[in-house]
Coordinates of C-alpha atoms in Angstrom, one line a residue:
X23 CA 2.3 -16.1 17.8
X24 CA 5.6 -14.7 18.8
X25 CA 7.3 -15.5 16.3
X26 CA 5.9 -16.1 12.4
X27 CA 5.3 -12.2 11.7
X28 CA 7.2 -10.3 8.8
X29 CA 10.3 -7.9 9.2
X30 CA 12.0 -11.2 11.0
X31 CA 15.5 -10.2 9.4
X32 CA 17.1 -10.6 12.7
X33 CA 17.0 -14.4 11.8
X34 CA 19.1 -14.0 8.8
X35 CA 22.8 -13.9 9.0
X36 CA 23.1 -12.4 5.0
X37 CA 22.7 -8.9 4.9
X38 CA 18.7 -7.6 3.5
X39 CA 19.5 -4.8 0.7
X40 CA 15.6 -4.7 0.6
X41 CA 12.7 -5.4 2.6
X42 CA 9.6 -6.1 1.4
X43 CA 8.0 -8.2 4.2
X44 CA 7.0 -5.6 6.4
X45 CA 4.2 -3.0 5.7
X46 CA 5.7 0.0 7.3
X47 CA 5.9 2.8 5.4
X48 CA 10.0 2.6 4.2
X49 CA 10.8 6.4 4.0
X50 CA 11.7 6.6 7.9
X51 CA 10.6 8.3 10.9
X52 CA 9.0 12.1 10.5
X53 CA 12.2 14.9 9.5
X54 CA 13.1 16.4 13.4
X55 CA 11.2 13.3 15.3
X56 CA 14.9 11.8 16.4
X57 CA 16.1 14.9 17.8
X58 CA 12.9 15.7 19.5
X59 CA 13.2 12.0 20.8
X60 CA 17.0 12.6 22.5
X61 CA 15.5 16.6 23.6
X62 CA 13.2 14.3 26.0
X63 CA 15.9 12.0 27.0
X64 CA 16.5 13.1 30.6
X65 CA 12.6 11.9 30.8
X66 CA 13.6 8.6 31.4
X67 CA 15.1 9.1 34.9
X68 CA 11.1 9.7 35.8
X69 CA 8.7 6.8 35.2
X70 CA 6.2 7.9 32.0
X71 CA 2.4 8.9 32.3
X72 CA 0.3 6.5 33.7
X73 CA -2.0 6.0 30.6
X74 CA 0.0 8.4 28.6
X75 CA -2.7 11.4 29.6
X76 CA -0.8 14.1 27.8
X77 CA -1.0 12.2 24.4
X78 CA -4.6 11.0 25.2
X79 CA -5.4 14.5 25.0
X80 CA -3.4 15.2 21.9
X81 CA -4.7 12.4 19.8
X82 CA -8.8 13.5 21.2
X83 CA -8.4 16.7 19.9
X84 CA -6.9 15.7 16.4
X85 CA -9.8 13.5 16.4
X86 CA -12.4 15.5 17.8
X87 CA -13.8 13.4 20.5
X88 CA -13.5 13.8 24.0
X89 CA -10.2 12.5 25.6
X90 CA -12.5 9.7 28.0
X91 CA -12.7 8.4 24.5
X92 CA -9.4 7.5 23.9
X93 CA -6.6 5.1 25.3
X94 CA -3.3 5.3 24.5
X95 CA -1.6 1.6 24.0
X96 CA 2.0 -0.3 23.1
X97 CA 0.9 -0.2 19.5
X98 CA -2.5 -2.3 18.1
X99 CA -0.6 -5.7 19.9
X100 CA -1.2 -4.4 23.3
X101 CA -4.8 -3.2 22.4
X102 CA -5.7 -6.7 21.2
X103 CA -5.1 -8.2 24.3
X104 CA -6.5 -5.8 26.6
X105 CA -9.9 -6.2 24.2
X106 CA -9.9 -10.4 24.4
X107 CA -9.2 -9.8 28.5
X108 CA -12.4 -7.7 28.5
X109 CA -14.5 -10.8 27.0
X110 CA -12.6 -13.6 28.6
X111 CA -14.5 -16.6 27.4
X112 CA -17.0 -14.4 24.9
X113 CA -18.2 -15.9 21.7
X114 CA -15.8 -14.0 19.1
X115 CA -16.0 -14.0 15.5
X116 CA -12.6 -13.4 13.5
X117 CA -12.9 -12.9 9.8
X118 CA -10.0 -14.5 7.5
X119 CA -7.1 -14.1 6.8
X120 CA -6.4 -12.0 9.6
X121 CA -3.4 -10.5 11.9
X122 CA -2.5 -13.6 13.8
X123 CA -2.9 -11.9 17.3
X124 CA -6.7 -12.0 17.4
X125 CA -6.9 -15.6 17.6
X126 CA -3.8 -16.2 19.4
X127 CA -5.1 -13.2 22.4
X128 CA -8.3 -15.1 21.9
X129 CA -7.0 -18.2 23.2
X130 CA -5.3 -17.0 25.9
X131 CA -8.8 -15.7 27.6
X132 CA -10.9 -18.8 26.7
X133 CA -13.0 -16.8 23.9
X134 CA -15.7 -19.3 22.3
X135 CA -14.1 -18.7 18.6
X136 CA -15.6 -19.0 15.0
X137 CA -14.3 -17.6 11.7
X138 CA -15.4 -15.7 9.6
X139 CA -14.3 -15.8 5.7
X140 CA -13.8 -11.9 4.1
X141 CA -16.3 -13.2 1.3
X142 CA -18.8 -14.7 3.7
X143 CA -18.5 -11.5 5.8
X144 CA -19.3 -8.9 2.8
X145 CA -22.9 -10.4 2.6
X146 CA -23.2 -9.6 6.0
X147 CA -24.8 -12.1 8.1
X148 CA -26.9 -11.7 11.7
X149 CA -24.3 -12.7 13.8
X150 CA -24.5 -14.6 17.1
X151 CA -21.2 -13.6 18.9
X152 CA -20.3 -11.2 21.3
X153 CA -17.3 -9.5 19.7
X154 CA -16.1 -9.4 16.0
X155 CA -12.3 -9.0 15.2
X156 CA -12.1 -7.3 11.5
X157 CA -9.0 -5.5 9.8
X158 CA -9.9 -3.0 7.4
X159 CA -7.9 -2.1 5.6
X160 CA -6.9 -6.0 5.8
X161 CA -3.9 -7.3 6.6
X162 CA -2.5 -9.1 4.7
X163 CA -4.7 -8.6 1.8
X164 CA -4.9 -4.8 1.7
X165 CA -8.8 -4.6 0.9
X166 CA -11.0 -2.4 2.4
X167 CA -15.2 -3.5 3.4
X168 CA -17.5 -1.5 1.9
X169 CA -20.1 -1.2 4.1
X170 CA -19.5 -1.8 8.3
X171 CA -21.9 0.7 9.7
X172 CA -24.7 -1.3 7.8
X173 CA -23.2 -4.3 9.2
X174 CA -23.0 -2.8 13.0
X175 CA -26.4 -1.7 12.7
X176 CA -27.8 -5.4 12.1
X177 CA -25.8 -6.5 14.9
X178 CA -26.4 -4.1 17.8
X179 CA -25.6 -6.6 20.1
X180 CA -22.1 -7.4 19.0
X181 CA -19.2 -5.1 20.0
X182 CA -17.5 -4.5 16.4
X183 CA -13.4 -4.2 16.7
X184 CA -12.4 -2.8 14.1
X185 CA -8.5 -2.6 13.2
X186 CA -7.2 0.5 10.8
X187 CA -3.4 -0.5 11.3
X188 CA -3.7 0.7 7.7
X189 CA -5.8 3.4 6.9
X190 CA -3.5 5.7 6.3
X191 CA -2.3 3.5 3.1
X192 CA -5.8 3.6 0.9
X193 CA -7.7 6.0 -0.7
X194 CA -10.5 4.5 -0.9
X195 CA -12.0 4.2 2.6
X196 CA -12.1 6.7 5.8
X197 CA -11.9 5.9 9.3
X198 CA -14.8 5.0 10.9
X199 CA -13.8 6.7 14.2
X200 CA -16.3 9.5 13.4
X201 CA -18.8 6.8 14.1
X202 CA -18.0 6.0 17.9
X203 CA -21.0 8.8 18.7
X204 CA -23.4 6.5 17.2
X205 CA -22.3 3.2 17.9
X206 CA -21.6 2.1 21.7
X207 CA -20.9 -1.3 19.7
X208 CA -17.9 0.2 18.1
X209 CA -14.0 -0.4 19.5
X210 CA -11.5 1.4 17.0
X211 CA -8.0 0.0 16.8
X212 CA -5.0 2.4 15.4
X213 CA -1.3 2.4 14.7
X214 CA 1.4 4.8 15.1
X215 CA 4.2 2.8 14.2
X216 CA 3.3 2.2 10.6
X217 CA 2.7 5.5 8.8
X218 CA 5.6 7.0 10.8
X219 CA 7.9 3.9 10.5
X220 CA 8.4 3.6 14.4
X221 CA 7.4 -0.1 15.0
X222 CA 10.4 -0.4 17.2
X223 CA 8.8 2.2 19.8
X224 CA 5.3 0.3 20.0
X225 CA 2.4 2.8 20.3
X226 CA -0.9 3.4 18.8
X227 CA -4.7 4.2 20.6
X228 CA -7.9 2.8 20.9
X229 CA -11.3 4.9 20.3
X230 CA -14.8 4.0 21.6
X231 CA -17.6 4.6 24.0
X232 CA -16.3 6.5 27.1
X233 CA -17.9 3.3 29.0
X234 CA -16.3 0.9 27.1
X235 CA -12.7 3.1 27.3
X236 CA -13.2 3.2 31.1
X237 CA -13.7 -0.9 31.2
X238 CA -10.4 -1.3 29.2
X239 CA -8.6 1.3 31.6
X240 CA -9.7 -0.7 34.7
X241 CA -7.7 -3.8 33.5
X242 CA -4.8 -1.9 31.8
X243 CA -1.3 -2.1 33.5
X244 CA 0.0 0.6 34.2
X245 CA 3.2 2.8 32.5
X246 CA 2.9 0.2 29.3
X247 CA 3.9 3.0 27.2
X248 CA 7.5 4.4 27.4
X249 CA 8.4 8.0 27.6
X250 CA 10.2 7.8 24.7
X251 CA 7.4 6.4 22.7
X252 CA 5.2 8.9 24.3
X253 CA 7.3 11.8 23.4
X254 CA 7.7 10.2 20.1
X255 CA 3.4 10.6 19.8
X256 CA 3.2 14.1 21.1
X257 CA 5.8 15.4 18.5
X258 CA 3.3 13.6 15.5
X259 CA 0.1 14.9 16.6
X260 CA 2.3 18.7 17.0
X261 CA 3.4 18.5 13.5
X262 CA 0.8 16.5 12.0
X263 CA 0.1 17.9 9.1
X264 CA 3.5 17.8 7.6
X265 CA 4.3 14.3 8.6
X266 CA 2.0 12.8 6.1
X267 CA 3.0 10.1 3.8
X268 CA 3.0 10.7 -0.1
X269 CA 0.6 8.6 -0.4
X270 CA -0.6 9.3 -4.1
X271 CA 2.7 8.8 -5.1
X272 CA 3.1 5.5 -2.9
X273 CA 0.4 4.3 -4.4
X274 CA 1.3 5.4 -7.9
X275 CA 4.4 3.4 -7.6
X276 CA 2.4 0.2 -5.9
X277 CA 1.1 0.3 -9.4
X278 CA 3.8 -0.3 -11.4
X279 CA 5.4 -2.1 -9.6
X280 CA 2.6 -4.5 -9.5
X281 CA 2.6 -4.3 -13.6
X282 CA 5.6 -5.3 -13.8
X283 CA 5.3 -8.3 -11.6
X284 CA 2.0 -9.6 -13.7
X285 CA 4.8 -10.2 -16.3
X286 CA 6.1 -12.7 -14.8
X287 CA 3.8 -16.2 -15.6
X288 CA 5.0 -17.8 -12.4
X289 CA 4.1 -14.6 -9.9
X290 CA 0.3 -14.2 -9.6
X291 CA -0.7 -11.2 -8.1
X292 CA -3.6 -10.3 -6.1
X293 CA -5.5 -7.0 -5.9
X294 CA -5.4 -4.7 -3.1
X295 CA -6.7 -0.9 -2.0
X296 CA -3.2 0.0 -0.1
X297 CA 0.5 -0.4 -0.6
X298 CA 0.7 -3.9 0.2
X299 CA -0.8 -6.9 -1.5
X300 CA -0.7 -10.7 -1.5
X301 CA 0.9 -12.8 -4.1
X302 CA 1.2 -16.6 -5.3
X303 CA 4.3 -18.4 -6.5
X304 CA 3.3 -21.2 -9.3
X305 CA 6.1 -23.0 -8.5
X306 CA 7.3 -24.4 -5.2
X307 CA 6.1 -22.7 -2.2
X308 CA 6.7 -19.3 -0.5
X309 CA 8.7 -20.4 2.1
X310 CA 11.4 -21.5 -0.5
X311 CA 11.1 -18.5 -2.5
X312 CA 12.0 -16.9 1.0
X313 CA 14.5 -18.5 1.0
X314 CA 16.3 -18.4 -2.2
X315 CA 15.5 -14.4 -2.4
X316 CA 17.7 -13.8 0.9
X317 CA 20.6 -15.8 0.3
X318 CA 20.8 -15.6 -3.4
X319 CA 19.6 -11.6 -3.2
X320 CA 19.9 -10.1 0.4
X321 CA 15.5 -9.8 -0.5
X322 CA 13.0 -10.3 2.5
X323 CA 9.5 -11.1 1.1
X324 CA 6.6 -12.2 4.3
X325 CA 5.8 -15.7 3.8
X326 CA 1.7 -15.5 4.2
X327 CA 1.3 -19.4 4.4
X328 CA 0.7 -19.0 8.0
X329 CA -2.1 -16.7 7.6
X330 CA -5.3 -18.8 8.2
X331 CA -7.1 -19.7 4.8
X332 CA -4.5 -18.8 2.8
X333 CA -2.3 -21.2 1.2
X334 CA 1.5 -22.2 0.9
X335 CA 2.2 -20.5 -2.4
X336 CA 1.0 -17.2 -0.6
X337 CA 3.5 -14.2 0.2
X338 CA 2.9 -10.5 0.9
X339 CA 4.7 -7.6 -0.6
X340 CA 4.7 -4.4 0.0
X341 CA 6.0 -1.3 -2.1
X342 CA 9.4 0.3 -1.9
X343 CA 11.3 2.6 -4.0
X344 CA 11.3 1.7 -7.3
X345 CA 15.1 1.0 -7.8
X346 CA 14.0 -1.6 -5.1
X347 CA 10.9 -2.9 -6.2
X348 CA 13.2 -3.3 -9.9
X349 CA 15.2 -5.6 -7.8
X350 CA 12.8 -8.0 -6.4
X351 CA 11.3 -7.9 -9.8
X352 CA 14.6 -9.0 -11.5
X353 CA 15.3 -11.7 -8.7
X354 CA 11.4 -13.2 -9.6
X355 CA 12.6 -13.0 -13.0
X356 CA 15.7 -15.9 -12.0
X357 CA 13.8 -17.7 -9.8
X358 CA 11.2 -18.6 -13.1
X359 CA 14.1 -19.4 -14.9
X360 CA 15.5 -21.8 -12.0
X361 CA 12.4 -23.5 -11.8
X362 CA 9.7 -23.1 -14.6

């Protein structure tokens, strides 16, 4: 799907005062990153790591695995693909609602497909695919599954990928990259670009078995990550410990923010573990509400209809600064009284 994702503001001639349609963390890039960025600017004249080595290294040793373990990528997109190339024409499970790339890389490499829905997947079947596509925390609905090592361990013969875009935004699950050890069954799929608000530089890493890393290197183009983005990584993992989000009070703010909207008897809210949620308009549909928000408010909400078993009353929000959020709450507030 190129196009149908949030943060698609570029579409929109009327100036967006607030955007809630993407689930990047909205307090900007890490204090010093930019100027570290433009310190490494004459590295652009020389063509970047091959498979971003230096960063591999970086990013091994934060997590304490061995760098054969890791593989640098252009953000969880480019990680996706390279993973359905590997099982061109597999039998792949995807459980719903899901980031729309799985399916759509999927396609592109002939994968045998079947879904999977999140309630069907928490009583954890025996599976009879090859590869399994999950998103935990999930995107869009920002729930977390209790229980995938149990899950990988009935299903030794199915490569688990497991996406935690998000993980950074919950308190109430861990990675399970302290599991790859274990579990030769067991791709790990992680963002950079969220926590640290640099979507616009692509980058994030894989973790696994050093076989499995190895496989994905062999079909990998190479110099797919930039110098800039590269440089952009290195000064993260060198400062990583006071580049953290404020989460607690993130979440704090999530919410109220999501008290306030239950007020409103024609926004119906659904519960999430992270920052972002999913909600339903009562009236109309979401791709109207779009609509009315950014030309009557300058407001950018994701319409979620497109999201496979979800409906056309579904849109996700995600959590900004309160003066912000009061805005999108105030703007619901018209659109009941346009419409209810």
């Amino acid at each position: 799907m190129l196009h149908g994702h949030g943060d698609d503001r570029y579409k929109y001639d009327k100036e967006i005062v607030a955007d809630f349609s993407t689930n990047v963390w909205y307090g900007g890039e890490p204090a010093g990153l930019k100027e570290h960025v433009f310190e490494h600017w004459e590295k652009i004249n020389r063509y970047p790591e091959v498979i971003g080595e230096s960063l591999r290294v970086k990013i091994a040793n934060h997590e304490q695995l061995p760098a054969e373990q890791i593989l640098v990528s252009s953000g969880t997109t480019e990680s996706i693909y390279l993973i359905a190339q590997l099982f061109a024409g597999k039998r792949t499970t995807i459980v719903t609602p899901a980031f729309s790339e799985y399916e759509d890389a999927c396609n592109m490499y002939d994968h045998q497909l079947s879904f999977l829905s999140w309630q069907e997947a928490l009583e954890q079947p025996r599976l009879k695919s090859d590869l399994v596509f999950i998103c935990s925390p999930n995107n869009p609905t920002g729930k977390t599954f209790p229980d995938l090592e149990f899950w990988m361990r009935l299903n030794r013969q199915c490569v688990f990928v497991i996406d935690e875009a998000f993980i950074d935004f919950t308190l109430t699950a861990s990675s399970y990259i302290s599991l790859i050890e274990q579990f030769s069954n067991l791709i790990i799929m992680r963002s950079l670009t969220k926590a640290y608000a640099i979507p616009g530089l692509r980058l994030g890493f894989m973790a696994g078995h050093s076989d499995m890393m190895e496989r994905l290197i062999s079909i990998k183009q190479p110099w797919t990550v930039n110098t800039i983005a590269l440089a952009a990584g290195e000064f993260i993992y060198d400062h990583y410990e006071k580049n953290q989000l404020p989460l607690q009070q993130l979440l704090a703010d999530k919410i109220d923010f999501v008290e306030k909207l239950k007020l409103n008897e024609v926004i119906q809210i659904e519960e999430s573990e992270t920052h972002f949620f999913l909600a339903k308009t009562l009236i109309r549909n979401a791709a109207q509400l779009k609509l009315f928000l950014i030309e009557n408010h300058g407001i950018l909400i994701r319409d979620a209809s497109n999201f496979r078993n979800l409906t056309r009353q579904h849109f996700r929000l995600a959590t900004l600064s309160p003066d912000k959020n009061q805005l999108l709450i105030n703007a619901l507030e018209e659109w009941k009284k346009l419409y209810y």
